[in-house]
Tab-separated table of C-alpha atoms in Angstrom:
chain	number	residue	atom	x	y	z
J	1322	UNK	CA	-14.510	-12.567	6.766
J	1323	UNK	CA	-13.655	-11.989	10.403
J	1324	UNK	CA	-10.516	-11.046	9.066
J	1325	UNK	CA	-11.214	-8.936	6.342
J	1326	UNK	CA	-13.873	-6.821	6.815
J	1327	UNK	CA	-11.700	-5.401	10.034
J	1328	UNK	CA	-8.638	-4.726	7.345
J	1329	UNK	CA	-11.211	-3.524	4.933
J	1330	UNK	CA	-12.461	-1.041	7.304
J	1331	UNK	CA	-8.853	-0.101	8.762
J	1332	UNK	CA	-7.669	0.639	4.889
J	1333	UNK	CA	-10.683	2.707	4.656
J	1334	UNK	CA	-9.826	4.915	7.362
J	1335	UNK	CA	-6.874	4.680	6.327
J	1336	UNK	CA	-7.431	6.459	2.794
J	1337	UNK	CA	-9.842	8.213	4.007
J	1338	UNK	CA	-7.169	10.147	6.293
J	1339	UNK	CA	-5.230	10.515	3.292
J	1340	UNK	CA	-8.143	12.287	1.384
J	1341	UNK	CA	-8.576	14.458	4.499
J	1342	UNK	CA	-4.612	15.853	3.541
J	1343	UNK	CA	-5.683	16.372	0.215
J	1344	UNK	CA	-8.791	18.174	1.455
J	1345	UNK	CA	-6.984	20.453	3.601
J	1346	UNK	CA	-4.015	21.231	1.398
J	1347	UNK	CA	-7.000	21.942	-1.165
J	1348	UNK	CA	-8.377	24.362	1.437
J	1349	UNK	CA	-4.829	26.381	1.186
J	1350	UNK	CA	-4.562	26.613	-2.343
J	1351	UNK	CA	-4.573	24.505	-5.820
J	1352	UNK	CA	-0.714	24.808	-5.776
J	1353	UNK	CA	-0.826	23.039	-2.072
J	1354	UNK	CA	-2.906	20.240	-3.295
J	1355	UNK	CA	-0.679	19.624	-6.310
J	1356	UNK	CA	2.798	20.098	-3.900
J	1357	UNK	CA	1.072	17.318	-1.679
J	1358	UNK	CA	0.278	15.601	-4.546
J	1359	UNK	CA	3.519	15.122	-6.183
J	1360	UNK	CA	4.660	14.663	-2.306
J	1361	UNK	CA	2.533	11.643	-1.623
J	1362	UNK	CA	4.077	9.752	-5.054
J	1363	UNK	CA	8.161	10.193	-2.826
J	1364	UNK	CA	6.407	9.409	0.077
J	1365	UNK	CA	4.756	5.775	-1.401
J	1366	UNK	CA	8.676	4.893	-1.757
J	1367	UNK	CA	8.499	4.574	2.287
J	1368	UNK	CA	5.290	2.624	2.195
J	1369	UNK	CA	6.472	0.353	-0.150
J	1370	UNK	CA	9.440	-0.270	2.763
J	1371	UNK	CA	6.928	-0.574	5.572
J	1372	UNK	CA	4.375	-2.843	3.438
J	1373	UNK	CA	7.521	-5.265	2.690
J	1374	UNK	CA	8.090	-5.167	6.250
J	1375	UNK	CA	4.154	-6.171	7.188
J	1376	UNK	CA	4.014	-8.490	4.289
J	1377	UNK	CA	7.797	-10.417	5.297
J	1378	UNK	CA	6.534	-10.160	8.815
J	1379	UNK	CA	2.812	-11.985	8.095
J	1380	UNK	CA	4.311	-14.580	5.873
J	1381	UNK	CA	6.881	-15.898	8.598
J	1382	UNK	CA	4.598	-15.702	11.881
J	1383	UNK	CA	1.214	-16.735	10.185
J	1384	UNK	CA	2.520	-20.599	9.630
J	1385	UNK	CA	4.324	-21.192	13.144
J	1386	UNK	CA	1.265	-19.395	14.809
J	1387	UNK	CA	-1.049	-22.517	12.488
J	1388	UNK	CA	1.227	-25.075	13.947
J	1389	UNK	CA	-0.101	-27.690	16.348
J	1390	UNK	CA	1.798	-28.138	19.863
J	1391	UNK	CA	3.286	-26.698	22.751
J	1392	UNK	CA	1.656	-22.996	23.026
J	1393	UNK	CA	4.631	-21.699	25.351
J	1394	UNK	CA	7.059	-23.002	22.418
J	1395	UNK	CA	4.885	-21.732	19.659
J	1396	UNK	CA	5.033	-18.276	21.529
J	1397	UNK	CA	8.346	-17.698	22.333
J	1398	UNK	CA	9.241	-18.176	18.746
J	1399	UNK	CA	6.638	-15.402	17.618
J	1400	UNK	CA	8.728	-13.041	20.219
J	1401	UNK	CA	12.124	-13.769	18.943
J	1402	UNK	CA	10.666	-13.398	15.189
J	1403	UNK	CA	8.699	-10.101	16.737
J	1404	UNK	CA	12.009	-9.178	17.939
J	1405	UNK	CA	13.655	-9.672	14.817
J	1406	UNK	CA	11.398	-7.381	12.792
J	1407	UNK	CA	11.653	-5.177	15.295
J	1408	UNK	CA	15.097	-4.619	14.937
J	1409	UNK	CA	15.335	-4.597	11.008
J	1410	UNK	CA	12.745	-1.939	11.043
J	1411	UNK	CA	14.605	0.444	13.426
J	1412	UNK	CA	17.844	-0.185	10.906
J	1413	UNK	CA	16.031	0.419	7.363
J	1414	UNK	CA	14.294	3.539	9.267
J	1415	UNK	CA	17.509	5.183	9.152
J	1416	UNK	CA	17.994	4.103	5.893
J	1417	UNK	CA	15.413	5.236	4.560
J	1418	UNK	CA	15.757	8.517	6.216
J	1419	UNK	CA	19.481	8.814	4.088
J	1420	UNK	CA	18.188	8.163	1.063
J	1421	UNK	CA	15.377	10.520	1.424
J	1422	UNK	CA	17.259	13.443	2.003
J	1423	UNK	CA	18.953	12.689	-0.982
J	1424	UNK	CA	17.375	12.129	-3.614
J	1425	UNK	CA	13.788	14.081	-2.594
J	1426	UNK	CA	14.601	17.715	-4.238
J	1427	UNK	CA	15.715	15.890	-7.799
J	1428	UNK	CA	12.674	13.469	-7.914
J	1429	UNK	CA	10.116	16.167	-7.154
J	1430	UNK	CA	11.627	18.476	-9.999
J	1431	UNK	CA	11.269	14.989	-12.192
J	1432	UNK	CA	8.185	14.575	-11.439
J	1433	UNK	CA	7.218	17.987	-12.982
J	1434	UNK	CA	6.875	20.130	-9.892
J	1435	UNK	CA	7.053	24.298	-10.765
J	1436	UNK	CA	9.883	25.184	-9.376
J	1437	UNK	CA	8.870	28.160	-7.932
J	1438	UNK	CA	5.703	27.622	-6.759
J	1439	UNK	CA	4.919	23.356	-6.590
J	1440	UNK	CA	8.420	22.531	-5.498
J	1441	UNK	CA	8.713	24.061	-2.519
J	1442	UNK	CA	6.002	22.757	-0.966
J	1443	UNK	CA	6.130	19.610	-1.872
J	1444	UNK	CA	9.605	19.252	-0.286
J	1445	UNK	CA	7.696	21.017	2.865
J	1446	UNK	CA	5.883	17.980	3.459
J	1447	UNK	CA	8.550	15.386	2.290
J	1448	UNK	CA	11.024	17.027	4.846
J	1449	UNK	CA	8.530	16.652	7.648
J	1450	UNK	CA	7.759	12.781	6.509
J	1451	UNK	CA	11.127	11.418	6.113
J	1452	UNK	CA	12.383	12.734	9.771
J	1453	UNK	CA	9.320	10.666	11.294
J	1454	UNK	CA	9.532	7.559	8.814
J	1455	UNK	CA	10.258	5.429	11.836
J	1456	UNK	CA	6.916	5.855	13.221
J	1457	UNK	CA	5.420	4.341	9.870
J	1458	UNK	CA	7.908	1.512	9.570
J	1459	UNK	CA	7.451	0.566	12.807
J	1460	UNK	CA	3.166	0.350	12.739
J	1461	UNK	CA	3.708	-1.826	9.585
J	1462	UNK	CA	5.471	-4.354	10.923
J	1463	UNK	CA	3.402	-4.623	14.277
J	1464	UNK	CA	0.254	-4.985	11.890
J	1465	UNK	CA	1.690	-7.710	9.877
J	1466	UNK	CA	3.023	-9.630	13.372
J	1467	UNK	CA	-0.757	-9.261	14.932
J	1468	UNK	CA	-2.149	-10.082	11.537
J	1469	UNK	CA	-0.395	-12.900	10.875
J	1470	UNK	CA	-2.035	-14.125	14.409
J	1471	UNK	CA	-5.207	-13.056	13.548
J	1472	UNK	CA	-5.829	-9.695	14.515
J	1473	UNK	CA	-6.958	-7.290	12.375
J	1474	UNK	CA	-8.922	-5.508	14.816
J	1475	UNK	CA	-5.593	-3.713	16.450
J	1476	UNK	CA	-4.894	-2.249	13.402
J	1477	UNK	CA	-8.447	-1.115	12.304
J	1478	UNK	CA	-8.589	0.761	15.955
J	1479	UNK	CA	-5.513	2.378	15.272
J	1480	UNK	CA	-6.416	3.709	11.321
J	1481	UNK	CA	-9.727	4.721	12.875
J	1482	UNK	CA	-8.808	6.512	16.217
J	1483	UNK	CA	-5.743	8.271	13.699
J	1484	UNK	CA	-8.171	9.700	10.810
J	1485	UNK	CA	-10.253	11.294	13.899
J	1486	UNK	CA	-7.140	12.572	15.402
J	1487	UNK	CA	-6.193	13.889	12.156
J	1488	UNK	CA	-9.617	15.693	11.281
J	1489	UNK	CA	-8.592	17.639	14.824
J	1490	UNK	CA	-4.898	18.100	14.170
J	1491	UNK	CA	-4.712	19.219	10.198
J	1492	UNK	CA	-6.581	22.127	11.004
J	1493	UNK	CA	-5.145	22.932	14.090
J	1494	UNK	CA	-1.602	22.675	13.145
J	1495	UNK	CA	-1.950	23.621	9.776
J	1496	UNK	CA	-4.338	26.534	9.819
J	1497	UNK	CA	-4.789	27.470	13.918
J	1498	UNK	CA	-0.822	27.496	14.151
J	1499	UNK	CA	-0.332	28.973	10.431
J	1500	UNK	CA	1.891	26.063	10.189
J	1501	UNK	CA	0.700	25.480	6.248
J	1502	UNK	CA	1.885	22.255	4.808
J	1503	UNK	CA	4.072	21.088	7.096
J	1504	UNK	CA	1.401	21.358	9.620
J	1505	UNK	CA	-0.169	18.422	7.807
J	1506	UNK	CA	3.116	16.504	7.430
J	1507	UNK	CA	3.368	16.235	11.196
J	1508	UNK	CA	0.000	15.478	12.327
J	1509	UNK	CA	0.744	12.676	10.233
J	1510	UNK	CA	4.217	11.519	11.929
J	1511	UNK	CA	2.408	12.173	15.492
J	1512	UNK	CA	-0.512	9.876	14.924
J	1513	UNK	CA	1.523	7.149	13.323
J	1514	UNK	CA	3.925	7.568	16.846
J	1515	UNK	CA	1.069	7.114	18.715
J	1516	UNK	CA	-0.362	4.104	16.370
J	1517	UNK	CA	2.932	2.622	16.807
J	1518	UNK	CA	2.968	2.680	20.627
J	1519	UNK	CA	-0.529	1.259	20.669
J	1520	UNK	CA	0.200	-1.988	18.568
J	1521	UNK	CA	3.317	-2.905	20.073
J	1522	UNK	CA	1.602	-2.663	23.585
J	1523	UNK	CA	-0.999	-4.876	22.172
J	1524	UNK	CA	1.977	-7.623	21.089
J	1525	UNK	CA	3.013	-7.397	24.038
J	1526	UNK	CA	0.301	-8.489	26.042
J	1527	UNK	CA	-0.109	-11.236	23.258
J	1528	UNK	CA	3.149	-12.512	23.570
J	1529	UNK	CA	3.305	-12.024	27.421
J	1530	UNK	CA	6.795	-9.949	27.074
J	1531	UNK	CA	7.976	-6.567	25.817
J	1532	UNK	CA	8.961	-6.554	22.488
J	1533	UNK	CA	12.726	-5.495	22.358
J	1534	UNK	CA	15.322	-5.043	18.942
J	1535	UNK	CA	17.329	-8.175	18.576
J	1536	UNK	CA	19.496	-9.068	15.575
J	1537	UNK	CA	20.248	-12.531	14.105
J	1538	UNK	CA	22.099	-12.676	10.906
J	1539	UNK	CA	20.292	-15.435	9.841
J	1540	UNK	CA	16.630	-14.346	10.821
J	1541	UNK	CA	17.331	-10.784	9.436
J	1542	UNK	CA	18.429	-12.744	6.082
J	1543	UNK	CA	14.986	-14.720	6.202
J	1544	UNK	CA	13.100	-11.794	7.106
J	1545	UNK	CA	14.560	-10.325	3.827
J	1546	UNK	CA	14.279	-13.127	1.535
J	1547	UNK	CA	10.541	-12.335	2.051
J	1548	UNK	CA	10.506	-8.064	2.785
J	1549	UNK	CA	12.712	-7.280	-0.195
J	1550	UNK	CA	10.523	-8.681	-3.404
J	1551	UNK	CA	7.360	-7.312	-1.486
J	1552	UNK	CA	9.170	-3.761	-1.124
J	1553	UNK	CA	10.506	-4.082	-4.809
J	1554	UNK	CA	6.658	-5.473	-5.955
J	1555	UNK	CA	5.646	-2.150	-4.295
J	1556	UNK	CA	8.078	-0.416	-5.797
J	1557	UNK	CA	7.846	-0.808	-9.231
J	1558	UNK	CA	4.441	0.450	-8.576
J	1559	UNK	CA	5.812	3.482	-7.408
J	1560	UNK	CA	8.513	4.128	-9.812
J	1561	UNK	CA	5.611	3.251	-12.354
J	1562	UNK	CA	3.822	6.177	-11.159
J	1563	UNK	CA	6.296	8.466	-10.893
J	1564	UNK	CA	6.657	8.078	-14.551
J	1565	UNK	CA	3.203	8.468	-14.897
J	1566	UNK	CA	3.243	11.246	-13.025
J	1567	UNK	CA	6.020	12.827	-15.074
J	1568	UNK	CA	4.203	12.190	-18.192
J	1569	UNK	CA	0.931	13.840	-16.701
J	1570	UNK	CA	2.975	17.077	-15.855
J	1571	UNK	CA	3.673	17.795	-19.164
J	1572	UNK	CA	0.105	18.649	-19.100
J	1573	UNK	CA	0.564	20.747	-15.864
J	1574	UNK	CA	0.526	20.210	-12.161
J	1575	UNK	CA	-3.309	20.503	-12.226
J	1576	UNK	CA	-3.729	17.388	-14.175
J	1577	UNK	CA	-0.842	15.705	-11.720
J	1578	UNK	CA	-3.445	16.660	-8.871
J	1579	UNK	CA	-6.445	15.406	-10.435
J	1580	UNK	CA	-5.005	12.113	-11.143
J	1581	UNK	CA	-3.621	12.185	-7.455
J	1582	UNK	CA	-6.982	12.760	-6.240
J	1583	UNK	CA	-8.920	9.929	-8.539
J	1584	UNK	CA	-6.000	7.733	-7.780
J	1585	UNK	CA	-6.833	8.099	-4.091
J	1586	UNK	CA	-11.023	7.442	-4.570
J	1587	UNK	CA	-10.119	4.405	-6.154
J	1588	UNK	CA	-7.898	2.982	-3.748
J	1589	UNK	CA	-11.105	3.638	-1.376
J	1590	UNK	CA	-13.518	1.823	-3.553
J	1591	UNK	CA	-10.392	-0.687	-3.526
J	1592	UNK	CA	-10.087	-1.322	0.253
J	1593	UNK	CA	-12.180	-4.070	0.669
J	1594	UNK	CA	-10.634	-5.969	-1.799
J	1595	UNK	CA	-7.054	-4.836	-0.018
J	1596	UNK	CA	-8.487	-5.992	3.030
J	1597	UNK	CA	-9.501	-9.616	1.669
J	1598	UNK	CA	-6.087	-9.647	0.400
J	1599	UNK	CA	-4.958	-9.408	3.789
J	1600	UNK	CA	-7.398	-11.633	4.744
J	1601	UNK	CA	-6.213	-14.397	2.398
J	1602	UNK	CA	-2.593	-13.733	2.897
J	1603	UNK	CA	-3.334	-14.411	6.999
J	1604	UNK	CA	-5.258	-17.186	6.917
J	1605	UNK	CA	-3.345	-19.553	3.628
J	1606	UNK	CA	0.005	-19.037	5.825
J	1607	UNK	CA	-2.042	-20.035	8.798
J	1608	UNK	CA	-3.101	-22.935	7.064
J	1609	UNK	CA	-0.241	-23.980	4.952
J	1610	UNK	CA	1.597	-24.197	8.608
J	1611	UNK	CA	-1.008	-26.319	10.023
J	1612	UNK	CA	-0.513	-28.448	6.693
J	1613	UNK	CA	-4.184	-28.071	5.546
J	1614	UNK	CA	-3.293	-27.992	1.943
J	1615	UNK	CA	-6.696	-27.966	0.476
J	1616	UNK	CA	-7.711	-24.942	2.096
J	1617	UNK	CA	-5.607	-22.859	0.858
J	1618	UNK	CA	-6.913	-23.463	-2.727
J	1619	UNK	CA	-10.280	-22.836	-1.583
J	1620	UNK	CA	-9.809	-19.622	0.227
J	1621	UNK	CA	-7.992	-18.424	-2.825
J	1622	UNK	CA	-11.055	-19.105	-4.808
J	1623	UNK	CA	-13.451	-17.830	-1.923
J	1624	UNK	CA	-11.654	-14.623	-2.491
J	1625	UNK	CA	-12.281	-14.248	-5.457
J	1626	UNK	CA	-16.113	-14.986	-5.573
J	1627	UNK	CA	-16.266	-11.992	-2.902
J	1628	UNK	CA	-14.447	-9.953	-4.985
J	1629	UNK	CA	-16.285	-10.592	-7.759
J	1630	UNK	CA	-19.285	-9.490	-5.638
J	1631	UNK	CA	-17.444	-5.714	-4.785
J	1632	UNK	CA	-16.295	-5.426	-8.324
J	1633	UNK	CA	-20.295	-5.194	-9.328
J	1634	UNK	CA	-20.975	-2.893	-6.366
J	1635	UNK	CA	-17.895	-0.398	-6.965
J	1636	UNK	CA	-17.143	-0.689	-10.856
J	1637	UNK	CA	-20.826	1.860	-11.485
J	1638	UNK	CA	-19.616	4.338	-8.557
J	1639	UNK	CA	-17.006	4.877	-10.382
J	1640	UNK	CA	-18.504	5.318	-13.792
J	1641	UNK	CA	-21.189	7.806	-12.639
J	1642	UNK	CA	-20.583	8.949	-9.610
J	1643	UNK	CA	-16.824	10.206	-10.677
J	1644	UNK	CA	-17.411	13.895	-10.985
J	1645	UNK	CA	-19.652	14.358	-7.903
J	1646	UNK	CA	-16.841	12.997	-6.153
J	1647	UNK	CA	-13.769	14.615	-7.820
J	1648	UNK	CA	-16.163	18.269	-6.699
J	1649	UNK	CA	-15.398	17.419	-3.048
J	1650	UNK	CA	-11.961	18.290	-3.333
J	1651	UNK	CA	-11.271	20.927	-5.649
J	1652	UNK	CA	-13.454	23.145	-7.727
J	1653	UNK	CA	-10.450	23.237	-10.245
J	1654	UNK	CA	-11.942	21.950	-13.603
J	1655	UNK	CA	-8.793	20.768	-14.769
J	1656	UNK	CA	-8.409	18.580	-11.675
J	1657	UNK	CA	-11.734	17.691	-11.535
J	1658	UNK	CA	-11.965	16.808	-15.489
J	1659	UNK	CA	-9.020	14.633	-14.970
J	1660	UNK	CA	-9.650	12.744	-11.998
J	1661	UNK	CA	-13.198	11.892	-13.059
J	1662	UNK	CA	-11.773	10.917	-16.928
J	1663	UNK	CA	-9.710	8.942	-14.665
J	1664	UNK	CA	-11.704	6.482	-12.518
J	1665	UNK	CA	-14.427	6.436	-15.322
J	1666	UNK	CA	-11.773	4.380	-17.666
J	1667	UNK	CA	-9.620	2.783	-14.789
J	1668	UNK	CA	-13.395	1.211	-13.849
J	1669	UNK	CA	-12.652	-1.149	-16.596
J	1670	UNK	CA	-9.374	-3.217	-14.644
J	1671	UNK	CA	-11.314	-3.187	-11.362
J	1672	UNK	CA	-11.854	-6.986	-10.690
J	1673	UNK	CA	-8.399	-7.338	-12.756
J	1674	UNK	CA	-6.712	-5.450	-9.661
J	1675	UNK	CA	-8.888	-7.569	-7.291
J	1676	UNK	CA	-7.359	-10.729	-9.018
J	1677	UNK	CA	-3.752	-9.060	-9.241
J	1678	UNK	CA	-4.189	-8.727	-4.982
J	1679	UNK	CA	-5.578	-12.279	-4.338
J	1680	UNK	CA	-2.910	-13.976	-6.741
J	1681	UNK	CA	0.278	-11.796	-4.360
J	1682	UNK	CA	-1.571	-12.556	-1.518
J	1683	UNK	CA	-1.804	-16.763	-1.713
J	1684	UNK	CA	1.586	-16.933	-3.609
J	1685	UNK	CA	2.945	-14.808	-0.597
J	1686	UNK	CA	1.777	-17.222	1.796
J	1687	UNK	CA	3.218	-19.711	0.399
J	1688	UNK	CA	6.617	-17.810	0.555
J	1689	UNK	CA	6.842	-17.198	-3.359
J	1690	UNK	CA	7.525	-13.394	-3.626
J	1691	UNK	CA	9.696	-13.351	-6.508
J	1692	UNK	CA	6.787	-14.102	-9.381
J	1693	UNK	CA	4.925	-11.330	-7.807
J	1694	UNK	CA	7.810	-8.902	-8.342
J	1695	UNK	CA	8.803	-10.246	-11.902
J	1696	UNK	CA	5.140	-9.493	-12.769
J	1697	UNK	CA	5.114	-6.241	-10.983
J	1698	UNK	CA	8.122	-4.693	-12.949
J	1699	UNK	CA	6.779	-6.319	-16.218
J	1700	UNK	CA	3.163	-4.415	-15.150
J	1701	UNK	CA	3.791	-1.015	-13.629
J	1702	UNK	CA	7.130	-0.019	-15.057
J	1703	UNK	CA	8.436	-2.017	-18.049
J	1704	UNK	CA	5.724	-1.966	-20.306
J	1705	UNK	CA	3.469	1.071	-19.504
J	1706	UNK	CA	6.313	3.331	-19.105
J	1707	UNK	CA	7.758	2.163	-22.574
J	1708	UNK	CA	4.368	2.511	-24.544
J	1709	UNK	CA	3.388	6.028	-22.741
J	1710	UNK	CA	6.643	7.231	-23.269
J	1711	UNK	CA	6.313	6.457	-26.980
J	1712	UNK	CA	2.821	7.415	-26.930
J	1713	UNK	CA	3.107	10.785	-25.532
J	1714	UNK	CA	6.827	12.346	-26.299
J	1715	UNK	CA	7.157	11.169	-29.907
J	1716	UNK	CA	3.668	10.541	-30.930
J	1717	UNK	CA	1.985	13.641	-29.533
J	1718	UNK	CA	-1.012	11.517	-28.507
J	1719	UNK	CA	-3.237	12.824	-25.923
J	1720	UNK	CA	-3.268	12.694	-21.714
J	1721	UNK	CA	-6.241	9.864	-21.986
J	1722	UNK	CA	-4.043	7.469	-23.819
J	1723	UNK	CA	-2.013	6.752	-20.896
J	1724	UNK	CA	-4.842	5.916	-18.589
J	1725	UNK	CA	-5.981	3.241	-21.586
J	1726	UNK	CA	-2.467	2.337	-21.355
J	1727	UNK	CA	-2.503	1.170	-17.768
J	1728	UNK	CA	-5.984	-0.617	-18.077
J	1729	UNK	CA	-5.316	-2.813	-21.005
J	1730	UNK	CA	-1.585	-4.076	-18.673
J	1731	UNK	CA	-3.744	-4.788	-15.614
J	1732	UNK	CA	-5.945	-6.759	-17.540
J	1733	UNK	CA	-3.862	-9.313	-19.326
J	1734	UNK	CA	-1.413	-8.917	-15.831
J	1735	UNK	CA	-4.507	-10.546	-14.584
J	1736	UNK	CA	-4.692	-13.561	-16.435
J	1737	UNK	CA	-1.133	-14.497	-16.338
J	1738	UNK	CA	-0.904	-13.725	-12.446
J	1739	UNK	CA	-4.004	-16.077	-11.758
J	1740	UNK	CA	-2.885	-18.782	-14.130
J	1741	UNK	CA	0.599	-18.928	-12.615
J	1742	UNK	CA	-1.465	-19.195	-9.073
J	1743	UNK	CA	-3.899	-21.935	-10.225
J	1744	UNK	CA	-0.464	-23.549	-10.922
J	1745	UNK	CA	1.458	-23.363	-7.748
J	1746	UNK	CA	-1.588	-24.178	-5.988
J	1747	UNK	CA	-2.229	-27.450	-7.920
J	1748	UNK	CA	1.379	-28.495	-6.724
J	1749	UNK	CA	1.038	-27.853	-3.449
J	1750	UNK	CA	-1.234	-31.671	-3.350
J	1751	UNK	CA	2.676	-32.922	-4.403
J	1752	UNK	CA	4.911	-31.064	-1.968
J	1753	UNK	CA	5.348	-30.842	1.046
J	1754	UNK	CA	5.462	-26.965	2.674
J	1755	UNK	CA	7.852	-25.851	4.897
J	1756	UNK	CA	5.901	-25.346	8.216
J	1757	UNK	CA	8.274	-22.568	9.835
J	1758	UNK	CA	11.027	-20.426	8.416
């Protein structure tokens, strides 16, 4: 718990912020909110980078920083990895900066944008993101170094000091210097420069050096072997919803920014359950390095007592309290109807998503990323898209189906994903970890 509930309340902040854009785009006008919208689903493709990043990073620091000896030793190879990571960030920055460019103006048409009136804006705020994408990239993979060594606290700081930062700058920027959408875009990139600058300075005085870019072929290629099937887990996700998103704008952008907007309350009433995942992730590596075998099947089933606890506190906010809520951002009834229809049935998979975390989490720290990722493009992309894609362009069937759709994958997902766990744990009493990469 003292290292979840500060990642529980850093996510919060951290959503919260992101509500605050929706707020204020909602504040210039429904066809803002929907252009942000459909922005935010390009702009998960760079989270998806920076939480493979924070996830590769937390898997490979968290078991040298559990292992017993020399502390000088043990902290001079934290730098180098720190160093590492560093490095690899700056280069997939750029990358990621590339591929944006391209390919932003044909996915936001895909994903149903009016071309006249959506578009535009939505490539407002993309534009603005992708130039600053270092700045993101960069914050993840300090917060996975200082997590994997047990501080959670950094990061929290940082989500918290940004979302008051950004209640001052979105209006400022956006409405006090007429700068509209893009105003929001770049209160964004500012605070996550700032948020950046903070963390590292807080690694460094952990690590007793500056942190400075360094490349080894094979460190970058271990680094990898972990960041790449924890960016693709993530991005099936995404691609998932971009279909979904597609699929919902054949019902009009309105519907696109209710879902948006329910998606987002969710991952709030989510965020303690993302922040035990982090939680578990930290401490099973920690352990696992330390060789402490048996405690990383308990804290696997620790987490999911406590998440078992949320899932009874959350799961009836959003059954009834899903309207009140969706009326705090737009007074749309389209958008409101939809994002409350929404979280009402997606209420159903909520302790199946908590399971789905836990399950990535523990087989992360034990440096198994590839079942998560088989799983992931079975569960958000494979299957969904194939059935709502049948459902809805040949069948005619209805917007609802596709949120039914989703809920009835997550659950079975579920089972298999903590079954396969339960599994790799029990072996664990048989092998013999690795205890550094």
């Amino acid at each position: 718990m003292r290292l979840a509930i500060p990642a529980s309340i850093g996510m919060v902040f951290n959503t919260l912020y992101n509500l605050t854009d929706f707020w204020f785009a909602g504040q210039l006008s429904s066809d803002a909110l929907a252009g942000v919208s459909i922005a935010g689903s390009v702009f998960f493709l760079l989270l998806a980078l920076g939480l493979g990043i924070q996830i590769g990073a937390a898997a490979l620091i968290a078991p040298i920083a559990g292992q017993s000896g020399d502390d000088d030793e043990r902290r001079g190879s934290i730098a180098d990895w720190v160093d590492q990571i560093l490095g690899l960030s700056l280069v997939l920055s750029l990358v990621v900066l590339i591929a944006g460019l391209l390919v932003a103006t044909p996915l936001v048409h895909f994903l149903g944008a009016e071309v006249n009136t959506v578009a535009p804006l939505a490539l407002e705020y993309i534009g603005t993101i992708l130039w600053g994408a270092f700045t993101f990239i960069l914050t993840f993979a300090a917060a996975g170094a200082l997590m994997a060594l047990g501080d959670t606290h950094s990061n929290r700081n940082a989500l918290a000091i940004g979302f008051v930062a950004n209640l001052g700058l979105n209006p400022l920027l956006t409405f006090g210097l007429d700068m509209g959408v893009t105003g929001l875009a770049l209160a964004t990139v500012l605070i996550k420069g700032a948020s950046a600058l903070y963390l590292y300075r807080v690694l460094t005085r952990r690590l007793g050096r500056r942190c400075r870019p360094r490349f080894s072929s094979d460190k970058w290629a271990a680094l990898l072997r972990q960041t790449i099937p924890a960016s693709g887990n993530m991005l099936t996700i995404i691609l998932g919803g971009f279909i979904t998103v597609a699929l919902i704008g054949r019902f009009g952008s309105q519907h696109v920014a209710g879902y948006s907007v329910g998606l987002r309350l969710e991952q709030v009433l989510l965020l303690p359950a993302l922040g035990l995942n982090s939680a578990v992730m930290a401490i099973a590596g920690q352990n696992l390095g330390a060789g402490h075998l048996d405690r990383v099947r308990q804290i696997y089933t620790i987490g999911l007592q406590l998440g078992l606890a949320m899932a009874a506190v959350f799961i009836p906010i959003m059954v009834f309290l899903s309207p009140v809520l969706m009326g705090f951002f737009s007074d749309d009834p389209d958008i409101q109807h939809t994002g409350a229809i929404y979280l009402k049935i997606d209420a159903i998979a909520f302790y199946a998503y908590v399971v789905l975390f836990l399950s990535t989490a523990t087989l992360q720290a034990l440096k198994q990323p590839m079942f998560p990722l088989i799983l992931g493009v079975a569960r958000q992309l494979v299957i969904p898209a194939s059935i709502n894609y049948w459902l809805i362009v040949y069948q005619g069937f209805p917007m609802i189906s596709i949120f039914y759709t989703i809920i009835s994958v997550v659950v079975i997902s579920s089972l298999i994903a903590h079954g396969y766990t339960l599994r790799q744990l029990g072996k664990l009493q048989v092998n013999t970890p690795a205890t550094s990469a």
